[in-house]
Coordinates of C-alpha atoms in Angstrom, one line a residue:
M1 CA 13.9 14.6 -64.2
S2 CA 13.7 17.8 -62.7
A3 CA 14.6 18.6 -59.0
W4 CA 11.2 18.6 -57.0
R5 CA 11.1 21.2 -54.2
I6 CA 10.5 21.0 -50.4
G7 CA 6.5 21.4 -50.1
Q8 CA 5.9 20.5 -53.8
I9 CA 3.2 17.8 -54.9
L10 CA 5.1 14.5 -55.7
P11 CA 3.4 12.0 -58.4
S12 CA 2.5 9.3 -56.1
R13 CA 4.9 6.4 -58.0
S14 CA 7.8 8.8 -58.3
V15 CA 10.5 9.2 -55.8
S16 CA 12.6 12.0 -56.5
V17 CA 16.3 12.3 -55.2
L18 CA 19.1 15.2 -54.3
K19 CA 21.2 16.9 -56.8
G20 CA 24.1 18.6 -56.0
G21 CA 24.1 17.3 -52.4
N22 CA 20.5 19.0 -51.6
V23 CA 18.4 17.8 -49.4
W24 CA 14.9 16.3 -50.6
F25 CA 12.0 14.9 -49.1
F26 CA 9.3 12.3 -50.0
R27 CA 6.1 13.3 -48.1
G28 CA 3.1 10.3 -48.0
G29 CA -0.4 11.1 -47.2
A30 CA -3.8 11.6 -48.8
Q31 CA -4.0 11.3 -52.5
D32 CA -5.5 14.1 -54.4
P33 CA -7.9 13.3 -57.6
A34 CA -4.9 13.7 -60.0
G35 CA -2.9 10.7 -58.5
Y36 CA -0.7 13.0 -56.5
L37 CA 0.4 12.6 -52.7
V38 CA -0.2 16.0 -50.5
S39 CA 2.1 16.8 -47.7
G40 CA 1.2 14.5 -44.7
V41 CA 3.1 12.9 -41.4
R42 CA 5.8 11.0 -43.1
S43 CA 9.2 12.4 -44.1
M44 CA 12.0 10.4 -45.9
L45 CA 15.8 11.4 -46.2
I46 CA 17.2 10.3 -49.6
P47 CA 21.0 10.3 -49.9
S48 CA 22.2 12.6 -52.3
Q49 CA 24.1 10.5 -54.2
L50 CA 21.1 7.9 -55.1
S51 CA 20.1 7.6 -58.7
P52 CA 17.4 9.5 -60.0
S53 CA 15.4 6.4 -60.3
L54 CA 14.5 4.3 -57.5
P55 CA 12.5 1.0 -57.4
Q56 CA 8.9 1.8 -56.6
S57 CA 8.9 -0.4 -53.6
I58 CA 10.6 2.2 -51.4
A59 CA 8.1 4.6 -52.1
L60 CA 6.0 3.7 -48.7
S61 CA 2.8 5.1 -47.9
G62 CA 2.8 7.1 -44.6
V63 CA -0.8 5.8 -43.8
S64 CA 0.3 2.0 -44.4
E65 CA 3.3 2.6 -42.1
R66 CA 1.0 4.1 -39.7
R67 CA -1.3 1.0 -39.8
R68 CA 1.6 -1.2 -39.5
G69 CA 2.4 0.7 -35.9
L70 CA 5.9 1.6 -37.6
A71 CA 7.7 4.8 -36.5
Q72 CA 6.9 7.8 -38.3
E73 CA 10.0 10.0 -38.9
K74 CA 9.4 14.0 -38.8
M75 CA 11.4 16.6 -39.3
T76 CA 11.9 19.6 -36.7
E77 CA 11.8 23.5 -37.0
N78 CA 15.9 23.1 -37.1
G79 CA 16.2 20.8 -39.6
V80 CA 16.6 17.7 -37.3
F81 CA 14.8 14.4 -37.8
S82 CA 12.7 12.8 -35.0
R83 CA 10.8 9.6 -34.4
D84 CA 7.5 9.0 -33.3
K85 CA 7.3 7.6 -29.6
V86 CA 8.0 4.0 -29.2
L87 CA 5.7 4.0 -26.0
T88 CA 2.5 5.8 -26.4
I89 CA -1.1 6.0 -25.0
D90 CA -2.2 3.5 -27.7
T91 CA 0.9 1.2 -27.6
M92 CA 1.3 1.0 -23.8
N93 CA 0.2 -2.0 -21.7
P94 CA -3.5 -1.6 -21.5
T95 CA -4.3 -3.1 -18.2
V96 CA -2.3 0.0 -16.8
K97 CA -4.9 2.4 -18.0
N98 CA -7.6 0.4 -16.2
V99 CA -6.0 0.9 -13.0
E100 CA -7.6 3.6 -10.2
Y101 CA -6.3 4.6 -7.3
A102 CA -8.6 6.9 -5.6
V103 CA -6.4 7.9 -2.1
R104 CA -4.2 9.5 -4.4
G105 CA -6.3 10.4 -7.6
P106 CA -7.7 13.5 -9.4
I107 CA -8.7 15.1 -6.1
V108 CA -5.5 14.6 -4.1
Q109 CA -3.7 16.0 -7.3
R110 CA -5.9 19.0 -7.3
A111 CA -5.5 19.1 -3.9
M112 CA -1.6 19.6 -4.1
Q113 CA -2.2 22.1 -7.0
I114 CA -4.2 24.3 -4.5
E115 CA -1.5 24.0 -2.1
K116 CA 0.8 25.4 -4.5
E117 CA -1.5 28.1 -5.2
L118 CA -1.9 29.0 -2.0
R119 CA 2.0 29.5 -1.2
E120 CA 1.9 31.6 -4.2
G121 CA 0.0 34.1 -2.9
V122 CA -3.4 33.0 -4.6
K123 CA -6.5 34.2 -2.6
K124 CA -9.0 31.4 -1.4
P125 CA -11.6 31.0 1.2
F126 CA -9.1 28.8 3.0
T127 CA -5.6 29.2 4.1
E128 CA -4.5 25.6 4.1
V129 CA -5.6 22.3 2.8
I130 CA -5.9 19.8 5.4
K131 CA -5.5 16.2 4.0
A132 CA -7.7 13.6 5.6
N133 CA -7.5 11.3 2.3
I134 CA -4.8 8.7 3.5
G135 CA -3.7 7.0 6.6
D136 CA -0.5 9.1 6.9
A137 CA -0.2 10.0 10.6
H138 CA 3.2 11.7 10.7
A139 CA 1.8 14.3 7.8
M140 CA -1.1 15.1 10.2
G141 CA 1.3 15.8 13.0
Q142 CA 1.5 12.5 15.0
Q143 CA 4.9 12.2 16.6
P144 CA 7.0 9.3 16.1
I145 CA 7.8 7.1 19.1
T146 CA 10.9 8.0 20.5
F147 CA 12.5 4.1 20.8
F148 CA 11.6 3.5 17.5
R149 CA 13.8 6.7 16.2
Q150 CA 16.3 6.1 18.7
V151 CA 17.2 2.6 17.2
L152 CA 16.9 3.5 13.8
A153 CA 19.2 6.4 14.2
L154 CA 21.8 4.1 15.9
C155 CA 21.5 1.5 13.2
S156 CA 22.2 4.3 10.5
Y157 CA 25.0 5.6 11.9
P158 CA 26.7 2.9 14.3
E159 CA 28.9 5.5 15.6
L160 CA 26.2 7.0 17.9
L161 CA 26.4 3.5 20.0
N162 CA 29.6 5.0 21.4
E163 CA 27.3 8.2 22.9
N164 CA 25.7 8.1 26.2
M165 CA 22.6 9.9 24.9
F166 CA 20.9 6.6 24.2
P167 CA 19.3 3.9 26.6
E168 CA 21.0 0.6 26.7
D169 CA 18.4 -1.4 25.5
A170 CA 18.0 0.9 22.1
K171 CA 21.7 0.5 21.9
N172 CA 21.5 -3.6 22.3
R173 CA 18.4 -3.8 19.7
A174 CA 20.8 -1.7 17.3
Q175 CA 23.8 -3.9 17.9
R176 CA 21.4 -7.2 17.0
I177 CA 20.3 -5.8 14.1
L178 CA 23.8 -4.4 12.7
Q179 CA 25.1 -7.8 13.2
A180 CA 22.5 -9.6 11.1
C181 CA 23.4 -7.2 8.4
G182 CA 26.1 -7.9 5.7
G183 CA 29.0 -5.9 6.6
G184 CA 27.2 -5.0 9.8
S185 CA 25.3 -1.8 7.8
V186 CA 21.7 -1.2 7.2
G187 CA 23.2 -0.2 3.6
A188 CA 23.6 -3.9 2.7
Y189 CA 21.1 -6.2 0.8
S190 CA 19.5 -8.8 3.2
A191 CA 17.8 -12.1 2.2
S192 CA 15.3 -11.7 -0.2
Q193 CA 12.8 -13.0 2.5
G194 CA 14.2 -10.5 5.1
I195 CA 16.8 -10.6 7.9
D196 CA 16.6 -13.8 9.8
C197 CA 16.3 -12.4 13.5
V198 CA 13.7 -10.2 12.3
R199 CA 11.5 -12.7 10.8
Q200 CA 12.0 -14.9 14.3
D201 CA 10.9 -12.0 16.0
V202 CA 7.8 -11.6 14.1
A203 CA 6.9 -15.4 14.3
R204 CA 7.5 -14.8 18.3
Y205 CA 4.8 -11.7 18.0
I206 CA 2.5 -13.8 16.3
E207 CA 2.6 -16.9 18.7
R208 CA 2.1 -14.3 21.7
R209 CA -0.8 -12.6 19.6
D210 CA -2.3 -15.9 19.0
G211 CA -2.1 -17.3 22.4
G212 CA 0.6 -19.9 21.3
V213 CA -0.4 -20.8 18.0
P214 CA 3.0 -21.7 16.3
C215 CA 4.5 -19.9 14.0
D216 CA 7.7 -21.1 11.6
P217 CA 9.8 -18.5 10.6
D218 CA 10.3 -19.8 7.2
N219 CA 6.6 -19.0 6.6
V220 CA 7.0 -15.4 7.1
Y221 CA 7.8 -12.8 4.4
L222 CA 9.0 -9.5 5.3
T223 CA 7.4 -7.1 2.7
T224 CA 7.8 -3.1 1.8
G225 CA 4.5 -2.4 3.5
A226 CA 1.7 -4.7 3.6
S227 CA 0.8 -3.4 -0.1
D228 CA 3.7 -5.4 -1.3
G229 CA 2.7 -8.5 0.3
I230 CA -0.7 -8.5 -1.1
V231 CA 0.3 -7.6 -4.7
T232 CA 2.8 -10.6 -4.7
M233 CA 0.2 -12.9 -3.6
L234 CA -2.1 -11.8 -6.2
K235 CA 0.5 -12.3 -9.0
L236 CA 0.7 -16.0 -8.0
L237 CA -2.9 -16.3 -7.6
V238 CA -3.7 -14.7 -11.3
C239 CA -3.8 -16.9 -14.5
G240 CA -6.1 -17.8 -17.2
E241 CA -7.9 -16.2 -20.3
G242 CA -11.5 -16.0 -20.9
A243 CA -13.9 -18.0 -18.8
S244 CA -10.8 -19.4 -17.1
R245 CA -9.5 -16.1 -15.7
T246 CA -8.7 -15.4 -12.1
G247 CA -11.4 -14.1 -10.3
V248 CA -10.8 -12.4 -6.7
M249 CA -13.4 -11.4 -4.1
I250 CA -13.3 -7.7 -2.4
S251 CA -15.0 -6.2 -0.1
I252 CA -17.2 -3.2 -1.4
P253 CA -16.5 -0.6 -0.1
Q254 CA -12.8 -1.7 -0.2
Y255 CA -9.1 -0.3 -0.3
P256 CA -8.3 1.0 -3.9
L257 CA -5.1 -0.9 -3.7
Y258 CA -7.2 -4.2 -4.4
S259 CA -9.4 -2.8 -7.6
A260 CA -5.9 -1.5 -8.8
A261 CA -3.9 -4.5 -8.5
L262 CA -6.3 -6.7 -10.2
A263 CA -6.8 -4.3 -13.0
E264 CA -2.8 -4.0 -13.4
L265 CA -2.8 -8.1 -13.1
G266 CA -5.8 -8.5 -15.8
A267 CA -7.8 -10.1 -12.9
V268 CA -11.7 -10.2 -12.5
Q269 CA -12.8 -8.0 -9.5
V270 CA -15.7 -10.1 -8.1
N271 CA -17.5 -7.6 -5.7
Y272 CA -19.1 -8.6 -2.2
Y273 CA -21.2 -5.8 -0.3
L274 CA -20.5 -5.2 3.1
N275 CA -23.8 -4.7 5.1
E276 CA -23.9 -1.2 6.2
E277 CA -27.2 -1.1 8.1
K278 CA -25.2 -4.0 10.4
C279 CA -22.0 -2.0 11.1
W280 CA -20.5 -2.8 7.9
S281 CA -20.8 -6.5 8.6
M282 CA -20.3 -9.5 6.3
D283 CA -23.1 -11.4 5.1
L284 CA -22.4 -14.8 4.3
S285 CA -25.5 -15.3 1.8
E286 CA -24.2 -12.4 -0.1
L287 CA -20.6 -14.0 -0.2
E288 CA -22.5 -17.2 -1.5
S289 CA -24.7 -15.3 -4.4
S290 CA -21.6 -13.2 -5.2
L291 CA -19.4 -16.4 -5.8
A292 CA -22.3 -18.1 -7.7
E293 CA -22.6 -15.1 -10.1
A294 CA -19.0 -14.9 -10.5
R295 CA -18.5 -18.5 -11.6
K296 CA -20.6 -17.7 -14.7
H297 CA -17.9 -15.8 -16.1
C298 CA -14.5 -16.3 -14.3
N299 CA -12.7 -18.7 -12.1
P300 CA -12.9 -17.3 -8.5
K301 CA -10.1 -18.5 -6.7
A302 CA -9.4 -15.8 -3.5
L303 CA -11.3 -14.3 -1.3
C304 CA -9.8 -10.8 0.4
I305 CA -10.9 -9.8 3.7
I306 CA -9.6 -6.2 5.8
N307 CA -10.1 -6.6 9.3
P308 CA -10.3 -4.5 11.0
G309 CA -12.1 -2.8 8.1
N310 CA -10.6 -0.2 5.6
P311 CA -12.3 2.6 4.8
T312 CA -15.3 1.1 7.0
G313 CA -13.8 0.5 10.5
Q314 CA -15.8 -2.2 11.4
V315 CA -14.4 -5.4 13.4
Q316 CA -15.4 -8.8 12.2
S317 CA -16.9 -10.7 15.3
R318 CA -15.2 -14.1 16.0
Q319 CA -18.4 -16.0 14.4
C320 CA -18.3 -13.8 11.0
I321 CA -14.4 -15.1 11.0
E322 CA -15.5 -18.8 11.5
D323 CA -18.2 -18.6 8.9
V324 CA -15.8 -17.2 6.5
I325 CA -13.4 -19.8 7.2
R326 CA -15.8 -22.4 6.4
F327 CA -16.9 -20.9 3.4
A328 CA -13.5 -20.6 2.1
A329 CA -12.9 -24.4 3.0
K330 CA -16.3 -25.5 1.6
E331 CA -15.6 -23.2 -1.7
R332 CA -11.7 -24.0 -2.0
L333 CA -10.9 -20.3 -1.9
F334 CA -7.4 -19.1 -0.7
L335 CA -7.6 -16.5 2.1
M336 CA -5.9 -13.1 1.9
A337 CA -6.5 -11.8 5.5
D338 CA -5.4 -7.7 5.4
E339 CA -4.9 -6.9 9.4
V340 CA -3.1 -3.9 9.3
Y341 CA -5.2 -2.1 11.5
Q342 CA -5.2 -4.8 14.0
D343 CA -4.2 -2.4 16.9
N344 CA -7.0 0.1 16.0
V345 CA -9.7 -1.3 18.2
Y346 CA -11.8 1.2 20.1
A347 CA -15.3 0.4 20.3
E348 CA -17.0 -1.4 23.3
G349 CA -17.5 -5.2 22.9
C350 CA -15.1 -5.3 20.0
Q351 CA -12.2 -7.4 19.8
F352 CA -9.8 -8.3 17.2
H353 CA -9.4 -12.1 16.3
S354 CA -6.7 -12.8 13.9
F355 CA -7.4 -15.2 10.9
K356 CA -5.1 -17.2 12.0
K357 CA -5.9 -17.9 15.5
V358 CA -9.6 -18.9 14.7
L359 CA -8.6 -20.9 11.6
F360 CA -6.1 -22.9 14.2
E361 CA -8.9 -23.1 16.9
L362 CA -11.3 -24.6 14.4
G363 CA -9.5 -27.7 14.2
P364 CA -7.3 -30.1 12.1
E365 CA -10.0 -30.1 9.4
Y366 CA -9.3 -26.5 8.5
S367 CA -6.0 -25.5 10.1
D368 CA -4.3 -28.4 8.1
N369 CA -6.1 -27.6 4.6
V370 CA -7.6 -23.5 4.4
E371 CA -4.9 -21.9 2.6
L372 CA -4.1 -18.5 4.5
A373 CA -1.8 -15.2 3.7
S374 CA -1.9 -12.5 6.3
F375 CA -0.5 -8.9 6.6
H376 CA 0.6 -6.4 8.7
S377 CA 2.7 -3.3 8.2
T378 CA 4.3 -0.6 10.4
S379 CA 2.3 2.4 8.6
K380 CA -0.7 2.1 10.6
C381 CA -1.8 1.6 14.1
Y382 CA 0.4 3.4 16.8
M383 CA 3.2 3.8 15.0
G384 CA 2.2 5.3 11.4
E385 CA 5.6 4.9 10.1
C386 CA 4.3 5.1 6.5
G387 CA 7.7 6.2 5.0
F388 CA 9.9 3.4 6.0
R389 CA 7.7 1.1 4.2
G390 CA 7.9 -1.9 6.4
G391 CA 5.2 -4.9 6.7
Y392 CA 5.4 -8.8 6.6
M393 CA 3.2 -11.2 5.3
E394 CA 2.7 -15.2 7.0
V395 CA 1.3 -17.8 4.7
I396 CA -0.4 -20.9 6.1
N397 CA -0.8 -24.4 4.3
M398 CA 0.7 -23.1 0.9
D399 CA 1.7 -25.8 -1.4
A400 CA 5.5 -26.5 -1.5
E401 CA 6.0 -25.9 -4.7
V402 CA 4.2 -22.6 -5.1
Q403 CA 6.1 -21.2 -2.0
A404 CA 9.5 -22.2 -3.8
Q405 CA 8.0 -20.1 -6.4
L406 CA 7.0 -17.2 -4.1
S407 CA 10.5 -17.1 -2.7
K408 CA 11.6 -17.0 -6.3
L409 CA 9.4 -14.0 -7.1
V410 CA 10.6 -12.2 -4.0
S411 CA 14.3 -12.4 -4.7
V412 CA 13.9 -10.5 -8.1
R413 CA 13.2 -7.4 -6.0
L414 CA 16.5 -8.3 -4.0
C415 CA 15.0 -7.3 -0.4
P416 CA 12.6 -5.2 1.3
P417 CA 14.3 -1.8 2.5
I418 CA 16.4 -2.5 5.6
P419 CA 15.3 0.4 7.5
G420 CA 11.8 -0.9 7.3
Q421 CA 12.9 -4.3 8.3
A422 CA 14.6 -3.3 11.2
L423 CA 11.5 -0.9 12.1
M424 CA 9.2 -3.8 11.8
D425 CA 11.6 -5.7 14.3
L426 CA 10.9 -2.8 16.9
V427 CA 7.0 -3.0 16.6
V428 CA 6.8 -7.0 17.1
N429 CA 9.8 -6.5 19.8
S430 CA 8.8 -3.5 21.7
P431 CA 10.4 -2.6 24.8
Q432 CA 9.4 -4.8 27.7
P433 CA 9.0 -4.7 31.5
G434 CA 12.2 -4.0 33.4
E435 CA 14.1 -2.5 30.1
P436 CA 15.1 1.3 30.7
S437 CA 13.1 2.4 28.0
H438 CA 9.9 0.7 28.9
I439 CA 8.6 3.6 31.3
T440 CA 9.6 6.3 28.4
F441 CA 8.1 4.1 25.8
M442 CA 4.6 4.1 27.8
K443 CA 4.9 8.0 28.1
A444 CA 4.0 10.5 26.0
L445 CA 5.9 14.3 26.4
G446 CA 8.0 12.9 29.2
Q447 CA 5.2 12.6 31.4
A448 CA 3.5 9.6 33.0
P449 CA 0.8 8.2 30.8
D450 CA -2.2 9.1 33.4
M451 CA -0.3 12.4 34.2
F452 CA -0.3 13.2 30.4
Y453 CA -3.8 12.1 29.8
C454 CA -5.0 14.4 32.9
M455 CA -3.2 17.2 31.9
K456 CA -4.4 17.3 28.0
L457 CA -7.9 16.7 29.4
L458 CA -7.5 19.8 31.3
E459 CA -6.4 21.8 28.3
E460 CA -8.9 20.8 26.0
T461 CA -12.0 20.6 28.3
G462 CA -11.4 22.5 31.4
I463 CA -12.2 19.6 33.2
C464 CA -9.7 18.7 36.1
L465 CA -8.9 15.0 37.4
V466 CA -6.2 13.7 39.3
P467 CA -3.9 10.8 37.8
G468 CA -3.9 7.6 39.5
S469 CA -0.3 7.6 40.1
G470 CA -0.9 10.0 42.9
F471 CA -2.4 7.6 44.6
G472 CA -0.5 4.6 44.0
Q473 CA -1.4 1.7 41.2
K474 CA -0.1 -1.3 39.9
D475 CA 2.7 -1.1 37.7
G476 CA 1.8 -1.2 34.1
T477 CA -1.8 0.1 34.6
Y478 CA -3.1 3.8 34.6
H479 CA -6.2 5.6 36.2
F480 CA -7.7 8.6 37.0
R481 CA -9.4 9.8 40.0
M482 CA -12.3 11.9 39.7
T483 CA -15.3 13.1 42.5
I484 CA -18.7 13.1 41.7
L485 CA -19.5 16.2 43.8
P486 CA -20.7 18.6 40.9
P487 CA -24.6 19.0 40.7
T488 CA -26.5 16.4 38.5
E489 CA -26.8 18.5 35.5
K490 CA -22.9 19.7 35.5
L491 CA -22.0 15.9 36.3
K492 CA -23.6 15.1 32.9
I493 CA -22.0 17.6 31.0
L494 CA -18.6 16.5 32.6
L495 CA -19.2 12.8 31.9
A496 CA -20.0 13.5 27.9
K497 CA -16.9 15.7 27.8
V498 CA -14.9 13.0 29.4
K499 CA -16.3 10.1 27.1
E500 CA -15.7 12.2 23.9
F501 CA -12.1 13.1 25.1
H502 CA -11.3 9.4 26.1
Q503 CA -12.5 8.0 22.3
K504 CA -10.4 10.8 20.8
F505 CA -7.4 10.4 22.9
T506 CA -7.3 6.4 22.5
Q507 CA -7.7 7.0 18.9
Q508 CA -4.8 9.3 18.7
Y509 CA -2.5 7.5 21.2
S510 CA -3.4 3.9 21.1

C-alpha cells in the first residue's frame, strides 16, 4: 500500500502507517459519498514501526469519540499534539452555571472596565466611578476605628508591645488574643470552631445584648464573615431529589448570596414577598401561601429572614418576629436569622430585636424546640471592616448528632482567618468606661463627639451650635445647645437642616 499524504482523503476502513519514520495521521470526520472520511477534528499519531495493516478496531471515529465525551487530540501549528480541555462549559458542574450574584455581576464588571478606561485617558461625561453597589464602607472613605487597628497591629507585629505609642488596654487585648493563639502568633491555625476566648467573648456579648438570655460558647462558631456561616448551614440543610428536594424560603427582595448559594447547592428557592406598601414588612399570609405552594413540588425545610433588611432596610417589629417564630414552630421550619445590620437602626420608633431574645421570651414551648441559627459580621455597622472577613453564628436547639456533623464540616476549612477572629473579639469586647481607650473610642478626629458633631454641622450647613461639653454633661452622654432666637421662617430652615444633617451623621458614624 502506498503512503498517504497529510491532508489526503483516507478510505473510511483503512489506516495507513508511517514509512521511513515519517509521521502520518488518521483523520476522522464526516463521510463523503464515496465512503471516505474527510478531514475532521480527530488526529491520531501512528508510530512509524507499526505494520502497514492494522485491525479495523483501532480506526476510531472522531464523531463517536466526541459522543462518548473522550478527549480529542489536535495538532498545533508547531507540530505539537494538544488535547481538548477536561473541564469545559459542557462538562463543568451545571449548578455553578445557575449562580448569579448581582452585587458583583455584569454591571460591576463593566464599572471596573470603565475605571480602567478613565485611568488610560478615555474621555467620559464623568471623571470617576462612584460605587454604591455593595456595603463596603472603607472603600467609600469611612475611616477605620483606631482602637481596632491598634490591637490588630499589635497582634500582627508583637514587637510593638514594647513601644509606648499604644494604650495599655489595646496592649492587654492584643496579649490576651496572642496567648490564645498557637505559638503566640496570629499566623497559626486556631481550632476549627474558632479561638476559645473569642467565642467566650461573643457569648457574653450576646447575653448582654439579649438582656441576660444564656449563651453557651460551644454553640458559637466563628466564621469567615456572615456569608460563610450562612452557606455552611445551607449545606447541612440541603438534600433530596425531585419532589423531596430541600426548599428554602427567602425574602424577595433578597441579598443575592441566598439565591446564589441555593443554586450552587441544587436546592429549591422558595420566594416570599415583602410588603413594600408597609415599609417592606413581612406578611404572615404571604408566608403561608408561599409555603403551601412550595410543598407541591419540594420539601421546604428552612426560613431565612434578614433583619434589619438587606436591601430593603426595614426593621421588623417585635410582633412580626413573634409571628414568624410561631409560624416556624407550627410548620416545622429551621429558622436562619441574618442580623448583620443590627447596629444600623435609625428610624424613629424602630428597635432591633434579636430572634433569639424573642424566642426565649416566648417561653419553653418555643425556646426548647425551635431550631435557630443567627449570624453577625464585622463587615457592616460602624465597623465596616469587610476585608478582615470576621463573623460568627450561634446555633440554638440543634440536634446533637447534626451539630457534630457541623463541627466536622467546619473543620474541613481548618479555621477562619485569625485577624478576622481577633477583630470580631474587639467588636464584641470594645473599650469600656474607665479603660484608657474608651474616650478615644467614643471620639472622632481627636475631638469629643459633641464637638465633632457641631464642627461638622457648621462646616456642612453653616449652622452654629454649641457642644454640650461646654456646659457640663453626664459621662457617656453628648448634647448640643441651640437658641430659638432666629425668626420663625429662618428657624424652620435651621431645624430642617439639622434634621437632615443628623440623619446623615448617625448613618455615617453610629
